Coordinates of C-alpha atoms in Angstrom, one line a residue:
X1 CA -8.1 -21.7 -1.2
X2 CA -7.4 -19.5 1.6
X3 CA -4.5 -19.8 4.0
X4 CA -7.3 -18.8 6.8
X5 CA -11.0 -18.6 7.1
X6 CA -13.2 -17.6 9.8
X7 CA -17.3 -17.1 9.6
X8 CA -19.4 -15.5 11.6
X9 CA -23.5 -15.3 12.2
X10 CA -25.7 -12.7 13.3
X11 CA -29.6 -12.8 14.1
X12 CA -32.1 -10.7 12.5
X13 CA -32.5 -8.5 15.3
X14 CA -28.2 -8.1 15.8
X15 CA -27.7 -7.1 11.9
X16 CA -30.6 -5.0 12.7
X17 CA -28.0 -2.8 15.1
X18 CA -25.5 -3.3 12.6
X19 CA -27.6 -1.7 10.0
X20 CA -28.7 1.0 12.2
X21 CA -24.9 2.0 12.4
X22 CA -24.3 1.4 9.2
X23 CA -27.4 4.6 8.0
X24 CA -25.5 6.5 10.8
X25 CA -22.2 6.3 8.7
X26 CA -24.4 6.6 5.6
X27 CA -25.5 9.7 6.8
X28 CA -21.7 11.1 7.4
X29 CA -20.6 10.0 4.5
X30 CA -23.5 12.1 2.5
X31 CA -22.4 15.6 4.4
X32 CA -19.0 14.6 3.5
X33 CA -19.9 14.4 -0.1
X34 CA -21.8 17.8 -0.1
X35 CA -18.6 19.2 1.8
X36 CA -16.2 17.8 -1.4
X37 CA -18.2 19.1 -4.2
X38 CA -18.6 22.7 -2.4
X39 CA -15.3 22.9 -1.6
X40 CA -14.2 21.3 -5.3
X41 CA -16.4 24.1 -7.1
X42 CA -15.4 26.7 -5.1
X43 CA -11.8 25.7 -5.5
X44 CA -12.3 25.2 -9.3
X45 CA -13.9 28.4 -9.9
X46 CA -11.3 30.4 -7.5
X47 CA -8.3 28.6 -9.9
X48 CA -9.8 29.3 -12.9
X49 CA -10.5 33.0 -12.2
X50 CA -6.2 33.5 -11.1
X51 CA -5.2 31.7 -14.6
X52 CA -7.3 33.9 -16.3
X53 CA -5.9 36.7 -14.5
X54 CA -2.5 35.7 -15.0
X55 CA -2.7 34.8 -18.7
X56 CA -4.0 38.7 -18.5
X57 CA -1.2 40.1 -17.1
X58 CA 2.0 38.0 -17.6
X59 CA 4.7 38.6 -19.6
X60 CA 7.7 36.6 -21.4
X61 CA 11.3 37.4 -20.7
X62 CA 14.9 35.5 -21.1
X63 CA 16.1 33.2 -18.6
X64 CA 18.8 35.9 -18.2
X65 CA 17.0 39.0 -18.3
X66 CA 16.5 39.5 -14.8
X67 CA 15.0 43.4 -14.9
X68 CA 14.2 45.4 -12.2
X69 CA 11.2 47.0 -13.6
X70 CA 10.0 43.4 -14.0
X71 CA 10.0 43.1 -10.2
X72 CA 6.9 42.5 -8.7
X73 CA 5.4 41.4 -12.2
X74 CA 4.2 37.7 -13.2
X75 CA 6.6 36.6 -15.8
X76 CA 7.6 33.4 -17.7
X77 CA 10.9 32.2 -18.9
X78 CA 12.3 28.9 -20.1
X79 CA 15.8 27.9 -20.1
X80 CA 18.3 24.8 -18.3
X81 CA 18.2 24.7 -14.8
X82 CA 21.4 24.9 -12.5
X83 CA 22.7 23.0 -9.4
X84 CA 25.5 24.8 -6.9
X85 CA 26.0 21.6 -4.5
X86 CA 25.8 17.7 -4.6
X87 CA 23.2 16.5 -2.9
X88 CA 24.9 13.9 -0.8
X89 CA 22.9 10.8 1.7
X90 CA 25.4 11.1 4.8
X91 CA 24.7 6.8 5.9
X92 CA 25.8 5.7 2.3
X93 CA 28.1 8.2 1.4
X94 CA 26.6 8.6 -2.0
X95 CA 26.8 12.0 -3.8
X96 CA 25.8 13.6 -6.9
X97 CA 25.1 16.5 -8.8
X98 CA 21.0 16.7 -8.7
X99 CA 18.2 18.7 -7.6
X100 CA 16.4 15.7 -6.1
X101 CA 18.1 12.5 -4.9
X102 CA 15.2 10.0 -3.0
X103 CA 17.1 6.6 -0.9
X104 CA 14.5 4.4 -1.4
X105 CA 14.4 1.3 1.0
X106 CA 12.2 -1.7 0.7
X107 CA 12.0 -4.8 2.9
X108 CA 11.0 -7.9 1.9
X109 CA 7.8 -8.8 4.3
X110 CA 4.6 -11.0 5.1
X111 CA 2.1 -9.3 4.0
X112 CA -2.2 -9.9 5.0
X113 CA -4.3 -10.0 2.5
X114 CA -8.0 -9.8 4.2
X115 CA -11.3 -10.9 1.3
X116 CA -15.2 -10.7 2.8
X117 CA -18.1 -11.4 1.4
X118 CA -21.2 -11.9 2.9
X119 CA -24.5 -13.8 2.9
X120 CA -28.2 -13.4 4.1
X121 CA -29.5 -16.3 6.7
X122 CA -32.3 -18.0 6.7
X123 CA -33.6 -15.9 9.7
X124 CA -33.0 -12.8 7.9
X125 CA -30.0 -12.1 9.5
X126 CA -26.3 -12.5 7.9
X127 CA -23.3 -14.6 7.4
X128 CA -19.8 -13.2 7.4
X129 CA -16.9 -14.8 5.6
X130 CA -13.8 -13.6 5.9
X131 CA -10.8 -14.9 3.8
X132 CA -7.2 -14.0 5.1
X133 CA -4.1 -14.7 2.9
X134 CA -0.7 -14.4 3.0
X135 CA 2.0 -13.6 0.4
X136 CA 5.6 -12.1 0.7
X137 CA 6.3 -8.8 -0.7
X138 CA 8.9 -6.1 -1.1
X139 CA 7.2 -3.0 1.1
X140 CA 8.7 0.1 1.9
X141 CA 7.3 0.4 5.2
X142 CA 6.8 -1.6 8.2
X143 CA 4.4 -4.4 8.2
X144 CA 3.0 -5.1 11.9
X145 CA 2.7 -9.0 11.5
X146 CA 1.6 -9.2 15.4
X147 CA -2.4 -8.6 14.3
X148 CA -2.1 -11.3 11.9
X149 CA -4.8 -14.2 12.2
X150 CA -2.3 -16.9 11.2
X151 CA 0.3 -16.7 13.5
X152 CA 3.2 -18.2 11.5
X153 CA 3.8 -15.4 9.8
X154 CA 6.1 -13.2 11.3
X155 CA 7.9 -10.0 10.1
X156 CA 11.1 -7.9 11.6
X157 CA 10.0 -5.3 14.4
X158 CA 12.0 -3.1 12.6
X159 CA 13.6 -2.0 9.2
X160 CA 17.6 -1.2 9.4
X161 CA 17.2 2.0 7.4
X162 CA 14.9 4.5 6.6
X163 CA 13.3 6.1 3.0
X164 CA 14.3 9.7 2.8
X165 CA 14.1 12.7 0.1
X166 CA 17.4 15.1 0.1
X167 CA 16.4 18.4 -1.9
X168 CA 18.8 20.9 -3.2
X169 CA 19.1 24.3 -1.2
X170 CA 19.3 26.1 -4.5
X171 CA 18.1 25.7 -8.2
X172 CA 18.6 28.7 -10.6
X173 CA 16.3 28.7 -14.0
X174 CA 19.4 30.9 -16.1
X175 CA 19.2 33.4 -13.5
X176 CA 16.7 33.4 -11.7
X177 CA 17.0 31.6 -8.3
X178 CA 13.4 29.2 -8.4
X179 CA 11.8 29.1 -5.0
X180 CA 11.6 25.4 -3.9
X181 CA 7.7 25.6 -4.3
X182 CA 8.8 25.1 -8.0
X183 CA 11.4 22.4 -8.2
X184 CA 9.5 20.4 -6.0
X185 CA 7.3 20.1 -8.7
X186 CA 9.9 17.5 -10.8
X187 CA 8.9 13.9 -10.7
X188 CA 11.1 12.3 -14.0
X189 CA 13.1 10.7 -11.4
X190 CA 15.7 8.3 -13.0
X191 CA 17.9 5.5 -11.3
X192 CA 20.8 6.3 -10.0
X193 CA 24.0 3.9 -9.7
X194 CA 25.8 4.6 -6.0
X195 CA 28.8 3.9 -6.1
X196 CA 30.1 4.2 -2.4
X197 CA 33.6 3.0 -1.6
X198 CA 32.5 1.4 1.9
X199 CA 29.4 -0.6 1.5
X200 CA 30.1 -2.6 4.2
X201 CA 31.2 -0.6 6.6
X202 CA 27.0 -0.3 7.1
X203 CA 26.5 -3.7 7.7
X204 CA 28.1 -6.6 7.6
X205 CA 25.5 -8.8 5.2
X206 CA 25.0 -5.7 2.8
X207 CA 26.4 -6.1 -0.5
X208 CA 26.5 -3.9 -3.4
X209 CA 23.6 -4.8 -6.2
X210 CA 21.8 -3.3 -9.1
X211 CA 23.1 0.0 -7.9
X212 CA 21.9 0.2 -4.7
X213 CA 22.7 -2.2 -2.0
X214 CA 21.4 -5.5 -0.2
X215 CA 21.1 -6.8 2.9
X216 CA 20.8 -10.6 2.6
X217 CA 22.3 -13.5 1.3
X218 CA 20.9 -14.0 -2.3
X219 CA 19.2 -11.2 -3.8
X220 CA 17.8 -13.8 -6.6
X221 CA 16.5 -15.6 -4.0
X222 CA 15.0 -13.3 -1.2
X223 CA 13.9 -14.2 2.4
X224 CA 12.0 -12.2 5.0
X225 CA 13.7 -9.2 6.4
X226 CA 16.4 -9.1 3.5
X227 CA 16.6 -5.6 2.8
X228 CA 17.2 -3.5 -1.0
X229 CA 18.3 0.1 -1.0
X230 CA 18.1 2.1 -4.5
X231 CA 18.7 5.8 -5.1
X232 CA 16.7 8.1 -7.7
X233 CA 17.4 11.6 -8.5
X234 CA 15.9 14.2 -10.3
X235 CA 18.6 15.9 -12.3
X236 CA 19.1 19.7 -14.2
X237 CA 17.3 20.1 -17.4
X238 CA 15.5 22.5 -19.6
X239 CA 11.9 24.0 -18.4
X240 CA 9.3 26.6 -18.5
X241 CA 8.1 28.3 -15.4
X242 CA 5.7 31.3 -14.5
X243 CA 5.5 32.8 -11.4
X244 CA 6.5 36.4 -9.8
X245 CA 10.0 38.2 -10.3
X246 CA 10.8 39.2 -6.7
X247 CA 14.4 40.5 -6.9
X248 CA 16.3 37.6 -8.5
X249 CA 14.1 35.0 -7.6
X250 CA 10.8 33.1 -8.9
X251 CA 8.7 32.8 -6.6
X252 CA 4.9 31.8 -6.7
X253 CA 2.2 34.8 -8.0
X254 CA -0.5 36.0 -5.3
X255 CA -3.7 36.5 -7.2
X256 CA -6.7 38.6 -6.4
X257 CA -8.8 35.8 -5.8
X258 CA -6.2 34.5 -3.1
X259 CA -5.3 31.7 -5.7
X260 CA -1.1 31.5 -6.3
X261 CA 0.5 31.2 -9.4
X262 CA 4.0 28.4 -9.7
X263 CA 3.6 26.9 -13.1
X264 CA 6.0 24.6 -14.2
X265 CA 6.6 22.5 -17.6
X266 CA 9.5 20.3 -18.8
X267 CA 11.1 21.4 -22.0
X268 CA 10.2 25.0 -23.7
X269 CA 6.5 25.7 -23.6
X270 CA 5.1 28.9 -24.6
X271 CA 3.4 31.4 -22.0
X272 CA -0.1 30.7 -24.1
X273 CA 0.5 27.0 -23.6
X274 CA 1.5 27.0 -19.9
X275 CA -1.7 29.0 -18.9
X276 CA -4.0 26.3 -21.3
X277 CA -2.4 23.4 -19.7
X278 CA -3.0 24.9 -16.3
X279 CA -6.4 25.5 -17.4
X280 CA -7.3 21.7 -18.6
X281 CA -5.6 20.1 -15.4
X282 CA -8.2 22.2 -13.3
X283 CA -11.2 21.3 -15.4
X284 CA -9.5 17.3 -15.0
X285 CA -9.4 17.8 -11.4
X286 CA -12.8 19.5 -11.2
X287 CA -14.4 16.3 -12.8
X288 CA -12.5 13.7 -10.9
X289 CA -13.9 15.5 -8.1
X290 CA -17.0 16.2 -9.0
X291 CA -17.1 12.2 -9.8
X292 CA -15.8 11.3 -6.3
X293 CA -18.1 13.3 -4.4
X294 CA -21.3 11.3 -6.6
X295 CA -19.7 7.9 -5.8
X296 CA -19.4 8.8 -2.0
X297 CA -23.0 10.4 -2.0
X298 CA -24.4 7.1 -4.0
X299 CA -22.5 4.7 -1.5
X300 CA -23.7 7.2 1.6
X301 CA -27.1 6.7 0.6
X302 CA -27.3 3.0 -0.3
X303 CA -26.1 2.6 3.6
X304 CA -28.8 5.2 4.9
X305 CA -31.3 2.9 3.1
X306 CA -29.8 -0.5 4.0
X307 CA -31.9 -0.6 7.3
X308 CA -34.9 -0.6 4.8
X309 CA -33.7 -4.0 3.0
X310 CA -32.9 -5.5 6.2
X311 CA -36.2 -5.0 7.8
X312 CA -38.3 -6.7 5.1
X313 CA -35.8 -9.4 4.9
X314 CA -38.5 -11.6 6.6
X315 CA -39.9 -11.2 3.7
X316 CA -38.1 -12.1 0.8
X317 CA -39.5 -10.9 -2.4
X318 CA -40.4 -7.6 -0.9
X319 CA -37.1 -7.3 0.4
X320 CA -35.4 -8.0 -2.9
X321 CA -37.8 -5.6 -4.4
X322 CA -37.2 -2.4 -2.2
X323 CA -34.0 -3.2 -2.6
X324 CA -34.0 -2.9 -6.3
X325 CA -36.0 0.3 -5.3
X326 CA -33.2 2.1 -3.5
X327 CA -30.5 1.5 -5.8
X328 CA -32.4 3.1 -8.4
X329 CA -33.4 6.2 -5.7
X330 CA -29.4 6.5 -4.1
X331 CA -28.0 6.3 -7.8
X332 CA -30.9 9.1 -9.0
X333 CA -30.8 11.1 -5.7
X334 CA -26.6 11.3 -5.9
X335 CA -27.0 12.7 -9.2
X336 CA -29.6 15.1 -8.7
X337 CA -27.8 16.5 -5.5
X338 CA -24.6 16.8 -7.1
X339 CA -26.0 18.8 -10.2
X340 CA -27.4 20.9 -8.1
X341 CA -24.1 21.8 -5.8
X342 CA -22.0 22.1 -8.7
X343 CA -24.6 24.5 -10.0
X344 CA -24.5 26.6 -7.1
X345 CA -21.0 27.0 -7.0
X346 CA -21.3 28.6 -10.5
X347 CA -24.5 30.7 -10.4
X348 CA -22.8 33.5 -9.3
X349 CA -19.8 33.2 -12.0
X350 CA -22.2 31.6 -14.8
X351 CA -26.0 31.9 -14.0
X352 CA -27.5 30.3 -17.5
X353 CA -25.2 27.3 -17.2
X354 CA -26.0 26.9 -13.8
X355 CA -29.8 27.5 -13.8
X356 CA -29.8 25.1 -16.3
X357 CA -28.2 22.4 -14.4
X358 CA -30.3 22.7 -11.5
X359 CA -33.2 22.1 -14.1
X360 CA -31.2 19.1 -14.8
X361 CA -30.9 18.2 -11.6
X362 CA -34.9 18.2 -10.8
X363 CA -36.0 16.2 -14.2
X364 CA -33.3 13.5 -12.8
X365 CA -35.0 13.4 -9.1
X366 CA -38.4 13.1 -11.0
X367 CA -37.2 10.5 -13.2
X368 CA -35.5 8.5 -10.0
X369 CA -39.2 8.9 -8.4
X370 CA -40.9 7.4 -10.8
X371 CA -38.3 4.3 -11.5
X372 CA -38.8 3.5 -8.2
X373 CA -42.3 3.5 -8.5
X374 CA -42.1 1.1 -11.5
X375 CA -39.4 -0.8 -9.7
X376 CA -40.1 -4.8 -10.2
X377 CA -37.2 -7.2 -11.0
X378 CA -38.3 -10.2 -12.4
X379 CA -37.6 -12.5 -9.5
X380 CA -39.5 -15.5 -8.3
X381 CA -40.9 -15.3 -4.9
X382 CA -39.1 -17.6 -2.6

């Protein structure tokens, strides 16, 4: 049961508008998926050509054998890494020895939870329900409750204290000094006790708990706008990194195909390693991709088609079966597009592969033609 409901009707001729729109966003959202699988390919085959470049030219050296014929070169080292300073938040006078220390502040909110489904009208046209719920959650941002539909559900206008990242001015991998392009890399963030020795000197409800802090008046028991504030940090250990020798410094490796080089791995991973893992998180990324810009074509055409099913909703079973008929085409016609950009982002790089996708590509635009054609759903006519 929802806290709030609300429908809403329109006539044939009014969803006809609607759909109208809707093929006009279809359409945008089909260039869009072109633009993401060009830019995807040419950004996977541009990555692929600087790791192979770098695994061709890199070399491995001590974390302490900081060379000067080595300057200029690509090399990789492992070894611990090294803090100078304590990174220290200023409002809760917390410090500690880290190379990332993250205040993270939640507050305990109303949040909208909006659920719409829809249903075709008699007169062809189409009912709109639309669900709204509400449920209390700790959020780390601020939750406008003033556009809420139910009224009764108000939130703070503001949040006492803010998230924020504090990042060490210097990290040294033995010694080499590791530009921060590298070290922001580290994400094994673990929790961090603070241990200030004037909590309340921040506010007067704020009480220390589960190493952080609390702004209410039972943290077992929390109300709107009580307030929890926890620290993380990234501290020193061991890693592997690959990236240019400028001076004393790592810093990331320019490429001839305008692709830079910052590799980074926890513990001690080989050179040969460091390159292959590079090389399977771009072919990861290339398919995840490649796989987002199909979904986004498939949905782009399904609403460049809509206005197809809603004008022979006067007519039921045709309707239904057209309908069935560019489901079939969108899913077919994504596929057969995105074969064929991938394709062309390789033919220059690797022309049998690609040649043969774009064959791929046509037998599945054929096949989508002629499912379409044989399109009938076993429906009874209404």
């Amino acid at each position: 049961m929802s806290d709030h409901r609300e429908y809403s009707h329109e006539s044939w001729f009014e969803h006809l508008g609607t759909a109208l729109k809707r093929s006009i966003a279809g359409i945008f959202l089909v260039i869009l998926s072109f633009y993401l699988l060009i830019w995807n390919e040419e950004r996977s085959v541009l990555r692929h050509q600087a790791i192979k470049e770098g695994a061709g030219v890199a070399i491995s050296v001590r974390p302490n054998q900081v060379l000067s014929e080595n300057n200029g070169k690509l090399v990789h080292t492992s070894g611990q890494l090294k803090v100078f300073n304590q990174l220290t938040d200023p409002v809760f006078n917390v410090s500690v020895a880290a190379i990332k220390m993250s205040r993270d502040v939640f507050m305990y909110q109303w949040v909208q939870e909006i659920i719409t489904r829809t249903e075709t009208a008699q007169d062809g046209g189409e009912y709109t329900i639309t669900d709204y719920n509400y449920k209390k959650q700790w959020v780390n941002k601020l939750v406008d409750s003033s556009s809420f539909k139910k009224k009764n559900h108000e939130n703070p206008t503001e949040i006492p204290f803010q998230s924020q990242l504090f990042l060490a001015d210097k990290v040294n991998l033995g010694d080499f000094s590791l530009s921060e392009k590298f070290y922001k890399k580290l994400k094994h963030y673990e929790s961090f006790k603070a241990e200030s020795i004037e909590p309340l000197a921040l506010n007067e409800r704020m009480k220390q708990y589960d190493g952080g802090y609390y702004i209410g008046e039972n943290p077992l028991s929390p109300a709107i706008g009580d307030v929890k504030i926890s620290f993380h940090i990234v501290t020193p250990t061991i890693i592997s990194a690959i990236g240019e020798q400028r001076n004393n410094s790592l810093v990331p490796y320019s490429t001839s195909s305008g692709e830079s080089l910052a590799l980074l791995e926890y513990g001690t991973v080989s050179m040969g390693k460091m390159f292959t893992i590079a090389e399977q998180e771009n072919i990861a990324l290339t398919w995840l991709a490649r796989f987002g810009g199909f979904i986004l074509m498939t949905f782009g055409f399904l609403a460049t088609f809509y206005i197809f099913e809603v004008i022979t909703r006067v007519l039921p079973f045709f309707g239904r079966l057209i309908n069935a008929g560019l489901l079939i085409l969108s899913v077919f016609l994504s596929a057969s597009l995105s074969i064929i950009t991938i394709a062309l982002g390789w033919i220059a790089h690797r022309p049998i592969i690609a040649y043969s996708l774009i064959a791929i590509a046509v037998l599945f635009f054929v096949f989508s033609i002629f499912k379409v054609m044989k399109a009938n759903p076993d429906i009874d006519d209404d």
